[in-house]
Short mmCIF file of N, CA, C and O in Angstrom, two decimals:
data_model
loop_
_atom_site.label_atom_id
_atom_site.label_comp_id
_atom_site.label_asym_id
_atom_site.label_seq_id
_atom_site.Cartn_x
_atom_site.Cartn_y
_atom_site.Cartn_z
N UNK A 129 17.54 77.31 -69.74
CA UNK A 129 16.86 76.62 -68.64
C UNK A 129 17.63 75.36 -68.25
O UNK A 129 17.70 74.96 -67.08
N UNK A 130 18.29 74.65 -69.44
CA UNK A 130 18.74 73.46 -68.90
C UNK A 130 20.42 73.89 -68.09
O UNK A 130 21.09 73.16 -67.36
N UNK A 131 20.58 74.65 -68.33
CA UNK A 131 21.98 75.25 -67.70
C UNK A 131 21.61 75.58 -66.01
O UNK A 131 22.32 75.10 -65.12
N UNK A 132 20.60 76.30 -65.76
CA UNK A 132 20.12 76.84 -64.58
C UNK A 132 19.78 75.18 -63.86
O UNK A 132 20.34 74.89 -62.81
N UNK A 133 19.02 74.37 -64.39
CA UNK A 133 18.39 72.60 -63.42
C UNK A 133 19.99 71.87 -63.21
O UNK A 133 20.27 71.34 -62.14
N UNK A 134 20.76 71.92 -64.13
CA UNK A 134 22.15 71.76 -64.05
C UNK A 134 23.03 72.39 -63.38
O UNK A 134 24.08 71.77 -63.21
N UNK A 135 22.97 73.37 -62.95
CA UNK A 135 23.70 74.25 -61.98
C UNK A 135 23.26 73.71 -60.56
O UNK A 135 24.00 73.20 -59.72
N UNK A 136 21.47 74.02 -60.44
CA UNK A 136 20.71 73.83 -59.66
C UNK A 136 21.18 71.99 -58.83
O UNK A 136 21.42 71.82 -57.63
N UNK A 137 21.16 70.95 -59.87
CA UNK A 137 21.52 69.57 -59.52
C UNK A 137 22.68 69.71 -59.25
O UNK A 137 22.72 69.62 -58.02
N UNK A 138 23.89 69.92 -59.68
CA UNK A 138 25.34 70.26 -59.17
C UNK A 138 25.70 71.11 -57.76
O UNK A 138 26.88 71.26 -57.46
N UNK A 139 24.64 71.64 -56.92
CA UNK A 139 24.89 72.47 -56.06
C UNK A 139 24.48 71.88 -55.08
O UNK A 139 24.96 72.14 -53.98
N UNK A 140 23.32 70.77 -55.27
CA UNK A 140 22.46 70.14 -54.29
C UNK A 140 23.36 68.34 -54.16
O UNK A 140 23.37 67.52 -53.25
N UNK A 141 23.93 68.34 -55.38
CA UNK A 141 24.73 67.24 -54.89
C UNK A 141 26.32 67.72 -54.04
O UNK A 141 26.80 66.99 -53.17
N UNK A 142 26.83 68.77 -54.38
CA UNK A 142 28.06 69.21 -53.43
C UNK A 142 27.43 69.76 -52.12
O UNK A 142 28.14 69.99 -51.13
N UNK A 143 26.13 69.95 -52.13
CA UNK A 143 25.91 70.10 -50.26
C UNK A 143 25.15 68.99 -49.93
O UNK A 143 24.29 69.08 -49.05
N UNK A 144 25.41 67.78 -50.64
CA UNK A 144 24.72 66.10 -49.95
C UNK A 144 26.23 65.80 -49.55
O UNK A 144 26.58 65.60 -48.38
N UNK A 145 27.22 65.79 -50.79
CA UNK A 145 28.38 65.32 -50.28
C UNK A 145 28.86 66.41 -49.11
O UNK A 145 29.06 65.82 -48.05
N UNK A 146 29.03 67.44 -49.05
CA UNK A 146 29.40 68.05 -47.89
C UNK A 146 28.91 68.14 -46.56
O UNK A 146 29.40 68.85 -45.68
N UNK A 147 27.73 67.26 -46.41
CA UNK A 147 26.67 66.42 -45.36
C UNK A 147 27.84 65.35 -45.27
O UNK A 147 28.66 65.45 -44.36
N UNK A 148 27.90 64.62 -45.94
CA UNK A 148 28.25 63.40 -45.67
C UNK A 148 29.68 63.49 -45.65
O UNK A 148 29.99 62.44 -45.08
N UNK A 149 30.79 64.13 -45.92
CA UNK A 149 31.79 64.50 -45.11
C UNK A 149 31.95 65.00 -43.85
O UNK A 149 32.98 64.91 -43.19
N UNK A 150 30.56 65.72 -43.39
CA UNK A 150 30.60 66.30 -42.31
C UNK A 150 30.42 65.55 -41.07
O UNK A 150 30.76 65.81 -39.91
N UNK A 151 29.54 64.16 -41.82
CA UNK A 151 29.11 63.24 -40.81
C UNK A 151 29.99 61.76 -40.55
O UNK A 151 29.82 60.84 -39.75
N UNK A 152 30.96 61.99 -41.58
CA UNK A 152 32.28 61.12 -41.51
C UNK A 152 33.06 61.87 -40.55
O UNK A 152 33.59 61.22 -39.65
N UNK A 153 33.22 63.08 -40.58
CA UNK A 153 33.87 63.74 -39.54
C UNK A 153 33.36 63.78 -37.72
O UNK A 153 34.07 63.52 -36.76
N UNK A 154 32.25 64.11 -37.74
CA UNK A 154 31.45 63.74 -36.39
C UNK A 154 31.46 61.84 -36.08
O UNK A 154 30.99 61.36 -35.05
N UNK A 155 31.86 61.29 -36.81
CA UNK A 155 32.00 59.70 -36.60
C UNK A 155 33.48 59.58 -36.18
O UNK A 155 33.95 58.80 -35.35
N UNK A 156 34.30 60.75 -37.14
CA UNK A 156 35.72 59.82 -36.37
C UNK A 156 36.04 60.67 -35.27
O UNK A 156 36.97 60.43 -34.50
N UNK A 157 35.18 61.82 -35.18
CA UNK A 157 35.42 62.11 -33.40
C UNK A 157 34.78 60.98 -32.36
O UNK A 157 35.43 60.78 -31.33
N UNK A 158 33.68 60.30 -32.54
CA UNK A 158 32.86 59.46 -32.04
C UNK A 158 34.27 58.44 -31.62
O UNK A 158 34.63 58.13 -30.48
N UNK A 159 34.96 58.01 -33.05
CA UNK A 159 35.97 57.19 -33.02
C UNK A 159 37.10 57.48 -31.61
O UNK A 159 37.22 56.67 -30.70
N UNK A 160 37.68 58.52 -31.66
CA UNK A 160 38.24 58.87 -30.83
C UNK A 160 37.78 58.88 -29.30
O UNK A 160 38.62 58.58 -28.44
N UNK A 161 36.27 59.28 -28.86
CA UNK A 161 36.22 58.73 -27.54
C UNK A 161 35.98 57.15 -27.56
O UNK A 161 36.79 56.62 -26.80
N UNK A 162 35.26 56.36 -28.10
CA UNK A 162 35.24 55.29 -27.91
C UNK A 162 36.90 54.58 -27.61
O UNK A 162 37.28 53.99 -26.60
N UNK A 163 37.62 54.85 -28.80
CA UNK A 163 39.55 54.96 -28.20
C UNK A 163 39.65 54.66 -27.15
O UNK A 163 39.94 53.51 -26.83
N UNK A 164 39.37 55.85 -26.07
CA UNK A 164 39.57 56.52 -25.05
C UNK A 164 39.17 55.24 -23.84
O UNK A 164 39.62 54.69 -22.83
N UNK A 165 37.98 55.23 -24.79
CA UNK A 165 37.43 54.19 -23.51
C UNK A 165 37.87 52.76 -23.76
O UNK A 165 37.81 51.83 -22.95
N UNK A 166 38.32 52.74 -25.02
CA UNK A 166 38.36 51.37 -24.66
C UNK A 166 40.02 51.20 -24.61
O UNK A 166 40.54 50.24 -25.18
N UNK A 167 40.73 52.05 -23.99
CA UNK A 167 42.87 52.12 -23.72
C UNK A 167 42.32 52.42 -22.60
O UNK A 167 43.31 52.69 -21.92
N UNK A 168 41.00 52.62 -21.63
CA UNK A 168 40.87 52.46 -20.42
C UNK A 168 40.73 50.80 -19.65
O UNK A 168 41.08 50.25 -18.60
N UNK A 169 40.02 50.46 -20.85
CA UNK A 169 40.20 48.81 -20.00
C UNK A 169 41.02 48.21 -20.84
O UNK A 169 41.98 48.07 -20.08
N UNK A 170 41.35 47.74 -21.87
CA UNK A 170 42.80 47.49 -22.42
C UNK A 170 43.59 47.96 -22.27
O UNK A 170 43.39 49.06 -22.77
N UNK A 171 44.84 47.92 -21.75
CA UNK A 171 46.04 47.98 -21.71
C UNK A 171 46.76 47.37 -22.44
O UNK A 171 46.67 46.15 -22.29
N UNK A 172 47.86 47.91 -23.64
CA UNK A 172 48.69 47.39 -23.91
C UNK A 172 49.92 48.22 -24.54
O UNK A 172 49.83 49.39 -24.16
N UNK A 173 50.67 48.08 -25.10
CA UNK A 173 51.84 48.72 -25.41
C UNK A 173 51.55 49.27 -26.84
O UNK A 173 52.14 50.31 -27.14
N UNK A 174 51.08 48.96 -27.36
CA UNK A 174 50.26 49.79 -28.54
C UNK A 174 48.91 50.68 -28.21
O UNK A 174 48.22 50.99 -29.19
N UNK A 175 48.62 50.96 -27.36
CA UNK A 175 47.52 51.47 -26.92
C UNK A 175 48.16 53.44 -27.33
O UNK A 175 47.50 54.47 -27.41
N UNK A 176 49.25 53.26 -27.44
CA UNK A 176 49.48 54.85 -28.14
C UNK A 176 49.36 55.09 -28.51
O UNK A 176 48.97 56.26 -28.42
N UNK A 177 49.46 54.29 -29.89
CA UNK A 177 49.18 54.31 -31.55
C UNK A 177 48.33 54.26 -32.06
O UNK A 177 48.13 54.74 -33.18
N UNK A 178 47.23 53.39 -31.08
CA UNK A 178 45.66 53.07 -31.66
C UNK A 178 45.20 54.45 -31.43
O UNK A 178 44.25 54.90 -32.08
N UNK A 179 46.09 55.49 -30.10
CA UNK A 179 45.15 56.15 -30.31
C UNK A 179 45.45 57.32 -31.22
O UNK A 179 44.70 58.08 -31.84
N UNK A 180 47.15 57.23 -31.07
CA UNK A 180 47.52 58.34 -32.22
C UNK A 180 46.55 58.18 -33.71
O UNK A 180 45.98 59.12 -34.25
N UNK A 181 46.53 56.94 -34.13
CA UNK A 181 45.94 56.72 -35.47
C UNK A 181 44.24 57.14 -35.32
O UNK A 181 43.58 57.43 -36.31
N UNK A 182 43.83 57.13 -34.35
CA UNK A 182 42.43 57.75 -34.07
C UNK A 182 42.00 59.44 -34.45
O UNK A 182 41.12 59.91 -35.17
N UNK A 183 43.29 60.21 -33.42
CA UNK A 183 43.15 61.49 -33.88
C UNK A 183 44.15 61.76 -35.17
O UNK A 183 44.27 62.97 -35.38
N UNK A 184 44.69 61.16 -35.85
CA UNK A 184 45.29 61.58 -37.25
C UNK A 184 43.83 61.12 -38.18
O UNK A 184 43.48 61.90 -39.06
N UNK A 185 43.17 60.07 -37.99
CA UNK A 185 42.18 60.03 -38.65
C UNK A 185 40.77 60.92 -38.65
O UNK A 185 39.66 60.77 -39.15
N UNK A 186 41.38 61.87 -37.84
CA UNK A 186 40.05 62.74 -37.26
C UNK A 186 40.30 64.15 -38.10
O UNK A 186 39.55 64.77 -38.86
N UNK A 187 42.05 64.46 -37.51
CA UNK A 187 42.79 65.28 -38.13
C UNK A 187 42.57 65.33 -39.49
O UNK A 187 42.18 66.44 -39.85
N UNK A 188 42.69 64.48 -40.39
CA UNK A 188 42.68 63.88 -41.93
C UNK A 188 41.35 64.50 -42.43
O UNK A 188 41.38 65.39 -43.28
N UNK A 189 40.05 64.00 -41.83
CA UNK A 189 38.61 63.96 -41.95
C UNK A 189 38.55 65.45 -41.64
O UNK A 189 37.89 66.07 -42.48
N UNK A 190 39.04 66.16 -40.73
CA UNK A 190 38.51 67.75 -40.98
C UNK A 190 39.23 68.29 -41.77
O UNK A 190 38.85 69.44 -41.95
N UNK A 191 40.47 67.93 -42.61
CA UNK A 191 41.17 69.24 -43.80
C UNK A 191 40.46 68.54 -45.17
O UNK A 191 40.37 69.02 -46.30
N UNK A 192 39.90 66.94 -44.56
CA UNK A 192 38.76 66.66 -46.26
C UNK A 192 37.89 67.64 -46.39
O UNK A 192 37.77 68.31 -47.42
N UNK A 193 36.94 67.85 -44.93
CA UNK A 193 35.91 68.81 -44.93
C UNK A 193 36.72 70.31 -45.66
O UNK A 193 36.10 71.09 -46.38
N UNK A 194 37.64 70.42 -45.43
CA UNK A 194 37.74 72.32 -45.68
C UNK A 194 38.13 72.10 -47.05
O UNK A 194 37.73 72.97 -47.83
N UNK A 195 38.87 71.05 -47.59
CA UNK A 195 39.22 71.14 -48.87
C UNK A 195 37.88 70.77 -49.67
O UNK A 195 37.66 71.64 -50.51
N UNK A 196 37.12 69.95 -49.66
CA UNK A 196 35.90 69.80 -50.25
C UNK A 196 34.78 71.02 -50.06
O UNK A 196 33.74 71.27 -50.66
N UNK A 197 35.30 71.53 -49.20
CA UNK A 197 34.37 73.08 -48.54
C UNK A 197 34.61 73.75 -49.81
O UNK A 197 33.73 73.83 -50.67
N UNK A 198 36.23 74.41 -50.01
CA UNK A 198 37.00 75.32 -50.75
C UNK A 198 36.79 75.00 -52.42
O UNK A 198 36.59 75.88 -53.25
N UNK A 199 36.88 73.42 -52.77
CA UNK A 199 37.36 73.29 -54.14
C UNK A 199 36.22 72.35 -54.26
O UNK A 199 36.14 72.14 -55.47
N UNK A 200 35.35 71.71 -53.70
CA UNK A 200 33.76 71.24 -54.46
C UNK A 200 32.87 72.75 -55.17
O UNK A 200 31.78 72.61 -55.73
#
C-alpha cells in the first residue's frame, strides 16, 4: 500500500510540475508579443536582440516542456 500512495504522490507532483512548465511556456509566448509591441514604440538598434532573446527564450521553454514531458 505504501508503494501504490507513493507512486500515486510522485505522479501528481510530475503533472503539477508539468502545469507549471506549461504555464512558464504560455508566459514566454505572452513575452514575445508584449516584445513586439513594445520594438513598436521603441526604437533602437538593439531592438533585434531583445527580440531574438524573446523567441530563444520561448524556443528554450518548449524543449523544457518535451524533455520534462519524456524523462519526468
Amino acid at each position: 500500500i505504501t508503494q501504490l500512495v507513493g507512486n500515486g504522490l510522485g505522479f501528481i507532483i510530475k503533472i503539477f510540475c508539468l502545469l507549471l512548465i506549461l504555464l512558464h511556456l504560455l508566459f514566454s509566448l505572452l513575452l514575445i508579443r508584449q516584445t513586439k509591441l513594445m520594438l513598436r514604440v521603441v526604437e533602437a538598434k538593439i531592438s533585434p536582440v531583445i527580440y531574438l532573446i524573446a523567441v530563444i527564450h520561448a524556443i528554450y521553454s518548449f524543449f523544457v516542456l518535451i524533455w520534462a514531458a519524456l524523462f519526468l
